[in-house]
């Protein structure tokens, strides 16, 4: 009969499968841990737009800070690592700032959050 083809190769294949599975689970966990920051306030001066935001984690845990412009709106995409979305309720919540240099002044354009909702509607929904 011959020697069965099971041995070191099967162990390596099993090890690779476990490694790929672990990386996949870690990736899902990291995706699940990202959240948009809550926009706490903003000011516009000329083409500069300064945004104050409460991050889902800490200020250093932000992975994307961008302002996407269109003719009628500026959409803020402030993505970070941390817990679920929340509204800052106490002094221990860090408030961070970022300044974007827009192609044109904000003017009468709507300021929107990443989901596309106007910032004024988001604030109204939380009683601001």
Short mmCIF file of C-alpha atoms in Angstrom, two decimals:
data_model
loop_
_atom_site.label_atom_id
_atom_site.label_comp_id
_atom_site.label_asym_id
_atom_site.label_seq_id
_atom_site.Cartn_x
_atom_site.Cartn_y
_atom_site.Cartn_z
CA UNK A 1 0.00 0.00 0.00
CA UNK A 2 1.90 3.24 0.37
CA UNK A 3 2.14 5.92 2.96
CA UNK A 4 -0.99 8.06 3.37
CA UNK A 5 -0.52 11.63 2.18
CA UNK A 6 -1.32 13.17 5.55
CA UNK A 7 1.29 14.65 7.76
CA UNK A 8 3.28 17.84 7.77
CA UNK A 9 1.46 19.23 4.74
CA UNK A 10 -1.93 18.73 6.40
CA UNK A 11 -0.70 20.41 9.57
CA UNK A 12 0.56 23.41 7.57
CA UNK A 13 -2.74 23.64 5.68
CA UNK A 14 -4.68 23.47 8.95
CA UNK A 15 -2.42 26.16 10.43
CA UNK A 16 -2.97 28.42 7.41
CA UNK A 17 -6.75 27.94 7.61
CA UNK A 18 -6.76 28.84 11.31
CA UNK A 19 -4.59 31.91 10.59
CA UNK A 20 -6.85 33.11 7.78
CA UNK A 21 -9.92 32.58 9.97
CA UNK A 22 -8.33 34.55 12.83
CA UNK A 23 -7.43 37.45 10.53
CA UNK A 24 -10.96 37.45 9.11
CA UNK A 25 -12.52 37.58 12.59
CA UNK A 26 -10.12 40.36 13.62
CA UNK A 27 -11.01 42.30 10.46
CA UNK A 28 -14.73 42.00 11.18
CA UNK A 29 -14.09 43.19 14.74
CA UNK A 30 -12.17 46.23 13.51
CA UNK A 31 -14.88 47.11 10.99
CA UNK A 32 -17.52 46.76 13.70
CA UNK A 33 -15.52 49.06 15.98
CA UNK A 34 -15.47 52.02 13.57
CA UNK A 35 -18.00 54.80 13.95
CA UNK A 36 -18.60 58.31 12.67
CA UNK A 37 -17.79 61.10 15.11
CA UNK A 38 -20.52 63.38 16.42
CA UNK A 39 -20.14 66.92 15.01
CA UNK A 40 -20.24 69.24 18.01
CA UNK A 41 -19.88 72.55 16.15
CA UNK A 42 -18.26 74.34 13.24
CA UNK A 43 -17.15 77.72 11.97
CA UNK A 44 -16.47 78.89 8.45
CA UNK A 45 -14.18 81.73 7.47
CA UNK A 46 -13.51 82.22 3.79
CA UNK A 47 -12.69 78.80 2.37
CA UNK A 48 -11.59 77.42 5.78
CA UNK A 49 -14.09 75.17 7.58
CA UNK A 50 -13.19 74.28 11.18
CA UNK A 51 -15.15 71.42 12.70
CA UNK A 52 -15.31 70.43 16.37
CA UNK A 53 -16.23 66.78 16.85
CA UNK A 54 -16.58 64.16 19.56
CA UNK A 55 -14.73 61.05 18.39
CA UNK A 56 -16.00 57.54 19.05
CA UNK A 57 -12.68 56.80 20.78
CA UNK A 58 -9.98 59.42 21.34
CA UNK A 59 -8.70 62.16 19.06
CA UNK A 60 -5.76 59.97 18.03
CA UNK A 61 -8.06 57.12 16.99
CA UNK A 62 -9.48 58.82 13.91
CA UNK A 63 -8.77 57.00 10.64
CA UNK A 64 -10.48 59.32 8.18
CA UNK A 65 -11.11 63.07 8.32
CA UNK A 66 -12.41 64.53 5.09
CA UNK A 67 -14.88 67.03 3.66
CA UNK A 68 -16.45 66.12 0.33
CA UNK A 69 -17.72 69.09 -1.66
CA UNK A 70 -20.51 69.37 -4.18
CA UNK A 71 -22.34 72.38 -5.62
CA UNK A 72 -25.05 72.27 -2.94
CA UNK A 73 -23.40 70.62 0.10
CA UNK A 74 -20.25 69.80 2.04
CA UNK A 75 -20.34 66.30 3.52
CA UNK A 76 -18.20 65.53 6.57
CA UNK A 77 -16.71 62.05 6.85
CA UNK A 78 -15.13 61.75 10.31
CA UNK A 79 -14.47 58.06 10.96
CA UNK A 80 -12.66 56.65 13.98
CA UNK A 81 -12.16 53.56 16.14
CA UNK A 82 -14.18 53.28 19.30
CA UNK A 83 -17.51 52.41 20.78
CA UNK A 84 -20.92 53.04 19.34
CA UNK A 85 -22.06 56.42 18.25
CA UNK A 86 -23.08 58.74 21.02
CA UNK A 87 -23.63 62.35 21.89
CA UNK A 88 -21.09 63.84 24.32
CA UNK A 89 -22.81 64.34 27.65
CA UNK A 90 -20.01 65.15 30.07
CA UNK A 91 -16.74 66.99 30.43
CA UNK A 92 -14.68 63.81 30.15
CA UNK A 93 -15.61 63.38 26.48
CA UNK A 94 -12.76 64.70 24.31
CA UNK A 95 -13.65 67.32 21.72
CA UNK A 96 -11.27 67.48 18.77
CA UNK A 97 -10.98 69.98 15.92
CA UNK A 98 -9.97 69.75 12.30
CA UNK A 99 -9.75 72.50 9.68
CA UNK A 100 -10.52 71.78 6.04
CA UNK A 101 -9.50 74.08 3.18
CA UNK A 102 -12.49 74.00 0.87
CA UNK A 103 -12.31 74.74 -2.85
CA UNK A 104 -14.98 77.42 -2.31
CA UNK A 105 -16.40 79.02 0.85
CA UNK A 106 -19.19 77.07 2.58
CA UNK A 107 -21.60 79.93 1.83
CA UNK A 108 -25.20 78.74 1.51
CA UNK A 109 -24.27 75.09 0.94
CA UNK A 110 -25.67 72.53 3.39
CA UNK A 111 -23.30 70.93 5.86
CA UNK A 112 -24.04 67.19 5.97
CA UNK A 113 -22.83 64.17 7.92
CA UNK A 114 -21.52 61.04 6.20
CA UNK A 115 -24.99 59.45 6.05
CA UNK A 116 -26.16 62.39 3.92
CA UNK A 117 -28.37 64.00 6.56
CA UNK A 118 -28.06 67.77 6.99
CA UNK A 119 -26.22 68.60 10.21
CA UNK A 120 -29.14 70.79 11.35
CA UNK A 121 -31.47 67.74 11.20
CA UNK A 122 -29.03 65.60 13.19
CA UNK A 123 -28.78 68.28 15.86
CA UNK A 124 -32.59 68.71 15.94
CA UNK A 125 -33.01 64.93 16.43
CA UNK A 126 -30.93 65.08 19.61
CA UNK A 127 -32.51 68.26 20.95
CA UNK A 128 -29.80 70.79 20.07
#
